Amino acid sequence: MSEQSNGRLLRLTVEEIESAASLSSLSGDFASAATYLVTSRGKQIRSSLLLAAALAGSDPNGQLVRTAAVAVELFHLATLAHDDVVDDGRLRRGAQTVGAVYGNHASGFIGGALVARAAELISECGARPTRMFAQAASRVCAGQMAEFEDLFDAGRSAQRYYLAILGKTAALFELAAWLGAWLAGTPSRQVKTLASFGREIGTAFQVADDILDIAACETETGKRRAKDLEQGVYTLPVIYALASDEALSVDLPQTFSEDTRDILLERIVRSGGLEVAARDRERHFENARLALTRDRGLSVECVDELALLLDQVMARNVSPATEMSH
Amino acid sequence: MTDERDVAVVGAGPAGSACAALLAERRREVSLIDQHAFPRDKSCGDGLTPQAVKILNQLGLATFLEKTQVIEGGRVFLDHRREKVMRYSAGSQGRCVPRAFLDQALLNAALERGARLVQGRAIGLGRDERRGSSTVVLADQGESRTVTARTVVASDGATSAIRRTSGLGSPGYQVRAWAIRGYYATERILEPFFDVYLPLEVRGSTLLGYGWVFPVGEYVANIGVGFLRPRGVRHMAGLRAALDAFLGELRARASRRLGDLESLGRATGAPLGHNFKAASCSRRGLLIVGDAAGTTDPLTGEGIAGALRSGVLAAQHIQAQASGSESLSTFGLAVGRRLPRIGQDLASIARLTQRLDSYTNASGDWRDGIKLLSTVAHIAADPSHELVFESLPARRLIEQLPSSPPIVAILTDAHERLLDTVRTHFPFATPLIVHEIFGEDQLMPSIALTLAASAFGQELSVENGALGALAVECLAPFGTFLARLSDRASTDEERLNNALTILTADFMVSRAMCAVSRVGPTASADLARTAREVCEGGMAEVEARYDMDSTAERHLQTIEQQRGSSIGFAAALGAELAGATTPAREQMRRYGRSLGVAQRIAVDIAELRAIDEHANAVALSWSRGFYSLPVLLAVRRDRVFRRALTARPREDELPALLARIDVQDALDEAAAVAASYVGNARVALERAGPDAPANLVTLLDWSGAPRYDRCARDGEATVGGRS
């Protein structure tokens, strides 16, 4: 995805994140690798979501809200560093990864240190947020593992796919929305609404990302096309393609290579898997929107801010290239 | 129509009927609910292992079983050529009984004891907390009825509706193993063995599973196949194809034993409930048993013994709960303790191996990945993989303690919980984690925690102790896992290893965070700071790689961060759980940190002392540029050693190298350093001033200085020895 600012959205400053990460105690190469990771200006969707959800409460600008936003962002950065090791990815956000530049030890230890720092920050927010944070972290890991378990499984079901992404992606979005709402003193009914908003937008976000991986060309996403497919991760469009093209379930795991990639991608596109997946994506975006409009107890400010966030996520993740003409 | 009973058991399979029979015998009012009219057929291998037979005898089915087919053991046929026979030990027998008859006999046993049969299909469960009762909703020919009971037992199979509607998740969600079977008449008399045929092949590809021929009578066999769902197989059509392929094989190659096979009816298949998770076996007023709880072994497919056992345990738990001696929440752990879980651990490894194996066309390197997985599988198959507390070296320490807190109960409970979580979410990693926790670390963090708590006069409850032990054990290997990454992975094996390693490290630390968050935010912050220190220590260690001139001070600081910090955290958390003051807690942290460093040095000394045994590990760490304290001290004294180390000696060269140079002085100096840390720990302990420090002194003596005297292994386990 290209680097864009979040426009008018509430967001943390890079300095805020960097100083909270307290990287100064790290030495040498590790310090520069960590600084590189932290300042590489991510989209900060998760912390923006947290800050926006806080608008539903009576104290949206409290220090704890801010602290939790930083914690969520640091945790996300940590997962990026560790994902690099898992994916052995060489391209992220159009730039070199920490792993590619500094090695896997740097990714591992910096990611570990950032997780630890995030956990320390969240413990300042009280017992309940600490518990929720720990559980979300655990769900992220379990989701990752579920995906790992399904590698190269042409029989992977949509249900298994959702099990994995609910953990690895949606859990953190849900946590962010919950933390923002809860720490700002939002009534419990609205906290629940916002958490489910977070889960839905997170799910839609991941489905959209997976559609882009298959549909978009490299310059658009900054990642090599079909990188997931190459590594044996069969995402939603592929799962739907497999359902309509039985022969693909044999061909895909057995014949995927540099040479056959474009032919297989063409088959996936032709099978209509992308369109079915796009319908799923729209449904989750719609669910998120409905959650906002149905709960009359949310403040106008909060609804507006989250609707803006939703629009920006949709605009960014639904590239025109994926909206194919039939 | 409503009906109120003590217990409603949903599903009259082996688990449900066994449970209902035992409860009815104790004069409980039991409704046994099933949608079918009995007798009914059920797809199954029909095999009863000696364990299953034993339980059935206890349920009073001995007379019934006498008339059924005896089984003397199992035979494995490899490729129709080689044959391996395993006979049951003298005095024990298996049986093979069609489920239509077995389930009827078990149902009769329940009804004779006073259980009441209710026919209907259970579609949901409600709970009335105020009245303390649960309601099973039945759909029956258009009308809906309910059965209300204080406790509900769900034994409604691998697709359990009760489990799904009770919020414990659908068991079928994760079902990966399937089986299909039919009954066949043979021309020859069948021998009394469970015959298993390997490998199982369909259209040229090998499935993870086996074909079986189980005699249910002289001339009638239950023939079927069971396998972990492979790539591409999604429907019953795939199952039938696999069975047909197997029957074709039998007709072509086993006709001498079987003669012609005549089908006695249509073959039927079913998913196996094999994803057992202790934490998902109970809710208030609800127990889940049998296939609904996933008690079937995913590799062997054996399910009746596990189902019966869980049914019996459910009855016992309900009885114990009524007398107030046990809560239902411990039910899952009790079942888990009695199930062989190795099949669960191996199944996912086997599945990934299979898929990577089929992927070789695109990337030949994936074969290397299989090596890693087979190593994991190898560790998993090691008998020491299952936690047998009695065999752990730490047991000897516990026997030496002057006073004995409930340490064994706490450790056992903590590790059962940990393993249950790991097996559910992280099956691949189970062997690695078990290896890590029970291999090198010797449970030192949780022992330090438990002893610290009891020193302050507080007997930890098993619940609290287990939470703390879980937290410290999950945290302790964090740094080790991260340090084990290959920095620049060049092969797929390394990449796969890295991915698995980092996923495992993160999962472990997240479980540590979950456990400690139930203690409180202070403890959570403490854990977070410790995890960060561990990472900083790891970075420092990586930076000092290949640096032979690194100072002892720097090295000691690094191991204090890496190793001392987590033992220090454990001791401090133990003190906190026991309600010690803040200054006392901080002194306990110092005690633990020094203990951790002393222990590390003792291990490093032991490695060089018994180099024959540790050459592999030592050569590996030298080649990666990691030097221990005695090595750094020896390099300073001996130029020959320095040169040799620069040349990165191979494993087989190490014993000769260490014989040639004199490392004795270096070892003595390292021992003196370790002794000084033991001294520091002693001072901190005195300052902390617990009521009963004796155990902590013993722990210090045990894991610190004297260990290197014991390093030469006499065939016995060596404490602290890294193997």
Tab-separated table of N, CA, C and O in Angstrom, chain B residues 485-582:
chain	number	residue	atom	x	y	z
B	485	LEU	N	17.042	-18.202	16.406
B	485	LEU	CA	16.768	-17.874	15.005
B	485	LEU	C	18.060	-17.895	14.205
B	485	LEU	O	19.096	-17.470	14.701
B	486	SER	N	17.990	-18.383	12.960
B	486	SER	CA	19.186	-18.158	12.139
B	486	SER	C	19.089	-16.768	11.568
B	486	SER	O	18.066	-16.368	11.026
B	487	ASP	N	20.173	-16.037	11.706
B	487	ASP	CA	20.145	-14.618	11.412
B	487	ASP	C	19.843	-14.349	9.946
B	487	ASP	O	19.021	-13.516	9.617
B	488	ARG	N	20.530	-15.053	9.082
B	488	ARG	CA	20.258	-14.921	7.642
B	488	ARG	C	19.881	-16.297	7.128
B	488	ARG	O	20.751	-17.114	6.855
B	489	ALA	N	18.598	-16.537	7.038
B	489	ALA	CA	18.165	-17.868	6.621
B	489	ALA	C	18.420	-18.031	5.132
B	489	ALA	O	18.009	-17.205	4.334
B	490	SER	N	19.127	-19.091	4.776
B	490	SER	CA	19.401	-19.262	3.350
B	490	SER	C	18.682	-20.480	2.777
B	490	SER	O	18.443	-20.560	1.590
B	491	THR	N	18.330	-21.433	3.641
B	491	THR	CA	17.602	-22.592	3.121
B	491	THR	C	16.160	-22.547	3.612
B	491	THR	O	15.845	-21.853	4.574
B	492	ASP	N	15.306	-23.305	2.951
B	492	ASP	CA	13.915	-23.366	3.388
B	492	ASP	C	13.790	-23.999	4.757
B	492	ASP	O	12.886	-23.682	5.524
B	493	GLU	N	14.700	-24.920	5.063
B	493	GLU	CA	14.657	-25.519	6.387
B	493	GLU	C	14.858	-24.457	7.457
B	493	GLU	O	14.131	-24.390	8.442
B	494	GLU	N	15.840	-23.583	7.215
B	494	GLU	CA	16.088	-22.522	8.191
B	494	GLU	C	14.918	-21.560	8.280
B	494	GLU	O	14.546	-21.109	9.361
B	495	ARG	N	14.340	-21.259	7.126
B	495	ARG	CA	13.202	-20.339	7.126
B	495	ARG	C	12.019	-20.920	7.899
B	495	ARG	O	11.375	-20.252	8.687
B	496	LEU	N	11.773	-22.200	7.653
B	496	LEU	CA	10.666	-22.861	8.335
B	496	LEU	C	10.928	-22.917	9.835
B	496	LEU	O	10.061	-22.646	10.661
B	497	ASN	N	12.173	-23.238	10.157
B	497	ASN	CA	12.568	-23.286	11.555
B	497	ASN	C	12.390	-21.926	12.214
B	497	ASN	O	11.844	-21.804	13.314
B	498	ASN	N	12.810	-20.877	11.524
B	498	ASN	CA	12.660	-19.520	12.046
B	498	ASN	C	11.197	-19.181	12.295
B	498	ASN	O	10.844	-18.628	13.332
B	499	ALA	N	10.360	-19.500	11.319
B	499	ALA	CA	8.943	-19.167	11.440
B	499	ALA	C	8.340	-19.863	12.657
B	499	ALA	O	7.676	-19.249	13.485
B	500	LEU	N	8.617	-21.143	12.772
B	500	LEU	CA	8.070	-21.918	13.885
B	500	LEU	C	8.599	-21.397	15.219
B	500	LEU	O	7.862	-21.269	16.195
B	501	THR	N	9.884	-21.059	15.223
B	501	THR	CA	10.518	-20.586	16.448
B	501	THR	C	9.902	-19.278	16.928
B	501	THR	O	9.574	-19.119	18.097
B	502	ILE	N	9.719	-18.347	16.009
B	502	ILE	CA	9.243	-17.029	16.436
B	502	ILE	C	7.755	-17.095	16.810
B	502	ILE	O	7.311	-16.446	17.760
B	503	LEU	N	7.000	-17.926	16.094
B	503	LEU	CA	5.590	-18.091	16.459
B	503	LEU	C	5.490	-18.674	17.865
B	503	LEU	O	4.671	-18.258	18.678
B	504	THR	N	6.345	-19.644	18.133
B	504	THR	CA	6.327	-20.287	19.441
B	504	THR	C	6.727	-19.302	20.541
B	504	THR	O	6.080	-19.229	21.583
B	505	ALA	N	7.796	-18.525	20.270
B	505	ALA	CA	8.255	-17.562	21.271
B	505	ALA	C	7.141	-16.573	21.612
B	505	ALA	O	6.873	-16.302	22.786
B	506	ASP	N	6.495	-16.045	20.580
B	506	ASP	CA	5.439	-15.054	20.814
B	506	ASP	C	4.244	-15.660	21.537
B	506	ASP	O	3.653	-15.047	22.415
B	507	PHE	N	3.900	-16.867	21.133
B	507	PHE	CA	2.761	-17.502	21.781
B	507	PHE	C	3.044	-17.728	23.260
B	507	PHE	O	2.203	-17.454	24.123
B	508	MET	N	4.254	-18.195	23.542
B	508	MET	CA	4.615	-18.451	24.939
B	508	MET	C	4.530	-17.173	25.764
B	508	MET	O	4.000	-17.161	26.863
B	509	VAL	N	5.068	-16.090	25.231
B	509	VAL	CA	5.087	-14.864	26.021
B	509	VAL	C	3.667	-14.314	26.162
B	509	VAL	O	3.304	-13.757	27.207
B	510	SER	N	2.824	-14.527	25.151
B	510	SER	CA	1.445	-14.049	25.287
B	510	SER	C	0.699	-14.868	26.347
B	510	SER	O	-0.127	-14.346	27.081
B	511	ARG	N	1.016	-16.160	26.441
B	511	ARG	CA	0.391	-16.973	27.505
B	511	ARG	C	0.890	-16.529	28.874
B	511	ARG	O	0.150	-16.535	29.853
B	512	ALA	N	2.162	-16.162	28.938
B	512	ALA	CA	2.698	-15.645	30.203
B	512	ALA	C	1.935	-14.387	30.597
B	512	ALA	O	1.545	-14.209	31.753
B	513	MET	N	1.692	-13.516	29.611
B	513	MET	CA	0.972	-12.278	29.884
B	513	MET	C	-0.456	-12.570	30.346
B	513	MET	O	-0.968	-11.937	31.273
B	514	CYS	N	-1.092	-13.542	29.708
B	514	CYS	CA	-2.463	-13.904	30.104
B	514	CYS	C	-2.496	-14.392	31.545
B	514	CYS	O	-3.337	-13.974	32.342
B	515	ALA	N	-1.561	-15.282	31.872
B	515	ALA	CA	-1.566	-15.860	33.216
B	515	ALA	C	-1.332	-14.773	34.262
B	515	ALA	O	-2.050	-14.683	35.255
B	516	VAL	N	-0.338	-13.923	34.011
B	516	VAL	CA	0.039	-12.956	35.037
B	516	VAL	C	-0.999	-11.832	35.134
B	516	VAL	O	-1.148	-11.197	36.178
B	517	SER	N	-1.750	-11.598	34.051
B	517	SER	CA	-2.754	-10.535	34.113
B	517	SER	C	-3.851	-10.897	35.101
B	517	SER	O	-4.588	-10.042	35.560
B	518	ARG	N	-3.959	-12.188	35.434
B	518	ARG	CA	-4.949	-12.582	36.431
B	518	ARG	C	-4.432	-12.384	37.845
B	518	ARG	O	-5.185	-12.453	38.803
B	519	VAL	N	-3.106	-12.153	37.974
B	519	VAL	CA	-2.550	-11.845	39.292
B	519	VAL	C	-2.730	-10.354	39.585
B	519	VAL	O	-3.114	-9.977	40.681
B	520	GLY	N	-2.466	-9.496	38.584
B	520	GLY	CA	-2.656	-8.060	38.795
B	520	GLY	C	-1.747	-7.225	37.916
B	520	GLY	O	-0.784	-7.741	37.360
B	521	PRO	N	-2.060	-5.920	37.769
B	521	PRO	CA	-1.284	-5.060	36.874
B	521	PRO	C	0.175	-4.882	37.300
B	521	PRO	O	1.040	-4.734	36.444
B	522	THR	N	0.448	-4.894	38.608
B	522	THR	CA	1.844	-4.737	39.041
B	522	THR	C	2.672	-5.900	38.529
B	522	THR	O	3.765	-5.724	37.980
B	523	ALA	N	2.132	-7.097	38.710
B	523	ALA	CA	2.839	-8.282	38.240
B	523	ALA	C	2.973	-8.258	36.723
B	523	ALA	O	3.996	-8.665	36.170
B	524	SER	N	1.945	-7.732	36.045
B	524	SER	CA	2.007	-7.642	34.586
B	524	SER	C	3.125	-6.722	34.139
B	524	SER	O	3.877	-7.034	33.213
B	525	ALA	N	3.222	-5.572	34.794
B	525	ALA	CA	4.275	-4.620	34.442
B	525	ALA	C	5.639	-5.248	34.696
B	525	ALA	O	6.578	-5.100	33.910
B	526	ASP	N	5.721	-5.977	35.788
B	526	ASP	CA	6.962	-6.639	36.170
B	526	ASP	C	7.379	-7.650	35.099
B	526	ASP	O	8.531	-7.703	34.664
B	527	LEU	N	6.416	-8.424	34.643
B	527	LEU	CA	6.694	-9.413	33.595
B	527	LEU	C	7.150	-8.713	32.319
B	527	LEU	O	8.100	-9.132	31.656
B	528	ALA	N	6.472	-7.611	31.981
B	528	ALA	CA	6.822	-6.893	30.753
B	528	ALA	C	8.249	-6.377	30.826
B	528	ALA	O	9.021	-6.516	29.873
B	529	ARG	N	8.611	-5.796	31.969
B	529	ARG	CA	9.983	-5.288	32.113
B	529	ARG	C	10.989	-6.424	32.004
B	529	ARG	O	12.054	-6.279	31.420
B	530	THR	N	10.628	-7.575	32.581
B	530	THR	CA	11.538	-8.722	32.506
B	530	THR	C	11.708	-9.182	31.058
B	530	THR	O	12.817	-9.454	30.606
B	531	ALA	N	10.590	-9.251	30.328
B	531	ALA	CA	10.672	-9.686	28.931
B	531	ALA	C	11.556	-8.738	28.136
B	531	ALA	O	12.341	-9.158	27.286
B	532	ARG	N	11.434	-7.453	28.434
B	532	ARG	CA	12.270	-6.489	27.717
B	532	ARG	C	13.745	-6.694	28.066
B	532	ARG	O	14.609	-6.667	27.197
B	533	GLU	N	14.003	-6.940	29.343
B	533	GLU	CA	15.399	-7.152	29.741
B	533	GLU	C	15.981	-8.389	29.064
B	533	GLU	O	17.133	-8.401	28.648
B	534	VAL	N	15.154	-9.429	28.977
B	534	VAL	CA	15.588	-10.655	28.305
B	534	VAL	C	15.999	-10.331	26.858
B	534	VAL	O	17.031	-10.794	26.372
B	535	CYS	N	15.188	-9.507	26.193
B	535	CYS	CA	15.508	-9.139	24.808
B	535	CYS	C	16.779	-8.308	24.736
B	535	CYS	O	17.613	-8.488	23.846
B	536	GLU	N	16.931	-7.392	25.700
B	536	GLU	CA	18.146	-6.578	25.698
B	536	GLU	C	19.377	-7.446	25.913
B	536	GLU	O	20.420	-7.251	25.287
B	537	GLY	N	19.229	-8.425	26.805
B	537	GLY	CA	20.327	-9.372	27.022
B	537	GLY	C	20.636	-10.145	25.745
B	537	GLY	O	21.794	-10.374	25.404
B	538	GLY	N	19.581	-10.512	25.046
B	538	GLY	CA	19.759	-11.248	23.788
B	538	GLY	C	20.503	-10.410	22.763
B	538	GLY	O	21.400	-10.889	22.075
B	539	MET	N	20.137	-9.119	22.689
B	539	MET	CA	20.825	-8.245	21.745
B	539	MET	C	22.297	-8.110	22.122
B	539	MET	O	23.178	-8.149	21.265
B	540	ALA	N	22.537	-7.939	23.444
B	540	ALA	CA	23.923	-7.792	23.889
B	540	ALA	C	24.718	-9.050	23.540
B	540	ALA	O	25.864	-8.987	23.105
B	541	GLU	N	24.096	-10.202	23.703
B	541	GLU	CA	24.801	-11.450	23.408
B	541	GLU	C	25.135	-11.531	21.919
B	541	GLU	O	26.238	-11.925	21.529
B	542	VAL	N	24.159	-11.146	21.094
B	542	VAL	CA	24.398	-11.185	19.653
B	542	VAL	C	25.519	-10.223	19.274
B	542	VAL	O	26.382	-10.528	18.459
B	543	GLU	N	25.526	-9.040	19.908
B	543	GLU	CA	26.566	-8.062	19.581
B	543	GLU	C	27.955	-8.544	19.979
B	543	GLU	O	28.945	-8.161	19.372
B	544	ALA	N	28.003	-9.370	21.039
B	544	ALA	CA	29.310	-9.827	21.517
B	544	ALA	C	29.781	-11.085	20.796
B	544	ALA	O	30.810	-11.659	21.147
B	545	ARG	N	29.016	-11.502	19.795
B	545	ARG	CA	29.398	-12.731	19.102
B	545	ARG	C	30.790	-12.623	18.490
B	545	ARG	O	31.156	-11.572	17.980
B	546	TYR	N	31.521	-13.703	18.533
B	546	TYR	CA	32.865	-13.822	17.972
B	546	TYR	C	33.867	-12.889	18.640
B	546	TYR	O	34.983	-12.753	18.169
B	547	ASP	N	33.442	-12.230	19.713
B	547	ASP	CA	34.372	-11.315	20.378
B	547	ASP	C	35.066	-12.054	21.522
B	547	ASP	O	34.519	-12.187	22.616
B	548	MET	N	36.298	-12.508	21.270
B	548	MET	CA	37.003	-13.279	22.295
B	548	MET	C	37.550	-12.386	23.389
B	548	MET	O	37.996	-12.867	24.414
B	549	ASP	N	37.551	-11.083	23.136
B	549	ASP	CA	38.076	-10.170	24.143
B	549	ASP	C	36.972	-9.528	24.964
B	549	ASP	O	37.220	-8.595	25.725
B	550	SER	N	35.775	-10.003	24.795
B	550	SER	CA	34.678	-9.488	25.603
B	550	SER	C	35.005	-9.712	27.080
B	550	SER	O	35.491	-10.772	27.452
B	551	THR	N	34.737	-8.700	27.899
B	551	THR	CA	35.135	-8.839	29.303
B	551	THR	C	34.179	-9.747	30.058
B	551	THR	O	33.022	-9.913	29.662
B	552	ALA	N	34.686	-10.312	31.157
B	552	ALA	CA	33.858	-11.164	32.002
B	552	ALA	C	32.678	-10.365	32.553
B	552	ALA	O	31.557	-10.875	32.639
B	553	GLU	N	32.940	-9.094	32.890
B	553	GLU	CA	31.880	-8.262	33.469
B	553	GLU	C	30.720	-8.120	32.485
B	553	GLU	O	29.563	-8.250	32.835
B	554	ARG	N	31.080	-7.843	31.252
B	554	ARG	CA	30.056	-7.659	30.239
B	554	ARG	C	29.270	-8.954	30.030
B	554	ARG	O	28.034	-8.954	29.936
B	555	HIS	N	30.026	-10.042	30.008
B	555	HIS	CA	29.385	-11.342	29.812
B	555	HIS	C	28.412	-11.643	30.959
B	555	HIS	O	27.292	-12.093	30.749
B	556	LEU	N	28.875	-11.354	32.176
B	556	LEU	CA	28.026	-11.635	33.338
B	556	LEU	C	26.776	-10.767	33.332
B	556	LEU	O	25.679	-11.221	33.673
B	557	GLN	N	26.945	-9.534	32.896
B	557	GLN	CA	25.774	-8.656	32.826
B	557	GLN	C	24.757	-9.218	31.824
B	557	GLN	O	23.555	-9.221	32.064
B	558	THR	N	25.286	-9.721	30.713
B	558	THR	CA	24.399	-10.270	29.691
B	558	THR	C	23.625	-11.481	30.205
B	558	THR	O	22.419	-11.586	30.013
B	559	ILE	N	24.323	-12.407	30.889
B	559	ILE	CA	23.576	-13.578	31.347
B	559	ILE	C	22.631	-13.232	32.503
B	559	ILE	O	21.609	-13.867	32.682
B	560	GLU	N	22.971	-12.164	33.218
B	560	GLU	CA	22.022	-11.754	34.251
B	560	GLU	C	20.734	-11.237	33.605
B	560	GLU	O	19.632	-11.526	34.065
B	561	GLN	N	20.888	-10.504	32.503
B	561	GLN	CA	19.699	-10.014	31.792
B	561	GLN	C	18.912	-11.168	31.183
B	561	GLN	O	17.692	-11.219	31.260
B	562	GLN	N	19.637	-12.088	30.576
B	562	GLN	CA	18.966	-13.138	29.828
B	562	GLN	C	18.319	-14.166	30.726
B	562	GLN	O	17.246	-14.666	30.463
B	563	ARG	N	19.065	-14.537	31.747
B	563	ARG	CA	18.681	-15.709	32.511
B	563	ARG	C	18.267	-15.308	33.923
B	563	ARG	O	17.239	-15.719	34.423
B	564	GLY	N	19.114	-14.462	34.539
B	564	GLY	CA	18.852	-14.063	35.916
B	564	GLY	C	17.527	-13.333	36.041
B	564	GLY	O	16.776	-13.525	36.997
B	565	SER	N	17.215	-12.515	35.030
B	565	SER	CA	16.020	-11.683	35.148
B	565	SER	C	14.754	-12.532	35.311
B	565	SER	O	13.895	-12.205	36.123
B	566	SER	N	14.654	-13.640	34.566
B	566	SER	CA	13.406	-14.396	34.691
B	566	SER	C	13.328	-15.210	35.977
B	566	SER	O	12.248	-15.388	36.534
B	567	ILE	N	14.480	-15.698	36.458
B	567	ILE	CA	14.438	-16.384	37.751
B	567	ILE	C	14.152	-15.358	38.859
B	567	ILE	O	13.410	-15.611	39.808
B	568	GLY	N	14.742	-14.158	38.705
B	568	GLY	CA	14.475	-13.083	39.659
B	568	GLY	C	12.997	-12.714	39.670
B	568	GLY	O	12.386	-12.538	40.729
B	569	PHE	N	12.424	-12.631	38.480
B	569	PHE	CA	10.990	-12.332	38.378
B	569	PHE	C	10.181	-13.420	39.086
B	569	PHE	O	9.228	-13.128	39.819
B	570	ALA	N	10.584	-14.668	38.879
B	570	ALA	CA	9.843	-15.784	39.483
B	570	ALA	C	9.876	-15.693	41.004
B	570	ALA	O	8.843	-15.823	41.680
B	571	ALA	N	11.064	-15.448	41.552
B	571	ALA	CA	11.191	-15.378	43.010
B	571	ALA	C	10.397	-14.190	43.560
B	571	ALA	O	9.720	-14.294	44.592
B	572	ALA	N	10.470	-13.049	42.837
B	572	ALA	CA	9.736	-11.864	43.287
B	572	ALA	C	8.224	-12.095	43.217
B	572	ALA	O	7.480	-11.698	44.122
B	573	LEU	N	7.784	-12.756	42.156
B	573	LEU	CA	6.347	-13.011	42.014
B	573	LEU	C	5.864	-13.960	43.117
B	573	LEU	O	4.780	-13.776	43.676
B	574	GLY	N	6.694	-14.950	43.434
B	574	GLY	CA	6.347	-15.861	44.530
B	574	GLY	C	6.167	-15.081	45.827
B	574	GLY	O	5.190	-15.272	46.561
B	575	ALA	N	7.119	-14.166	46.107
B	575	ALA	CA	7.033	-13.360	47.328
B	575	ALA	C	5.779	-12.503	47.303
B	575	ALA	O	5.080	-12.363	48.310
B	576	GLU	N	5.473	-11.940	46.107
B	576	GLU	CA	4.303	-11.083	45.998
B	576	GLU	C	3.017	-11.871	46.254
B	576	GLU	O	2.123	-11.418	46.968
B	577	LEU	N	2.959	-13.072	45.681
B	577	LEU	CA	1.769	-13.901	45.879
B	577	LEU	C	1.596	-14.259	47.352
B	577	LEU	O	0.490	-14.494	47.822
B	578	ALA	N	2.731	-14.309	48.081
B	578	ALA	CA	2.658	-14.640	49.499
B	578	ALA	C	2.445	-13.400	50.362
B	578	ALA	O	2.464	-13.477	51.589
B	579	GLY	N	2.285	-12.243	49.716
B	579	GLY	CA	2.005	-11.018	50.470
B	579	GLY	C	3.205	-10.405	51.155
B	579	GLY	O	3.068	-9.703	52.157
B	580	ALA	N	4.422	-10.650	50.620
B	580	ALA	CA	5.622	-10.063	51.222
B	580	ALA	C	5.639	-8.556	50.974
B	580	ALA	O	4.979	-8.061	50.068
B	581	THR	N	6.417	-7.831	51.774
B	581	THR	CA	6.527	-6.378	51.582
B	581	THR	C	7.326	-6.093	50.313
B	581	THR	O	8.044	-6.963	49.808
B	582	THR	N	7.209	-4.835	49.834
B	582	THR	CA	7.931	-4.479	48.602
B	582	THR	C	9.448	-4.641	48.748
B	582	THR	O	10.082	-5.231	47.871
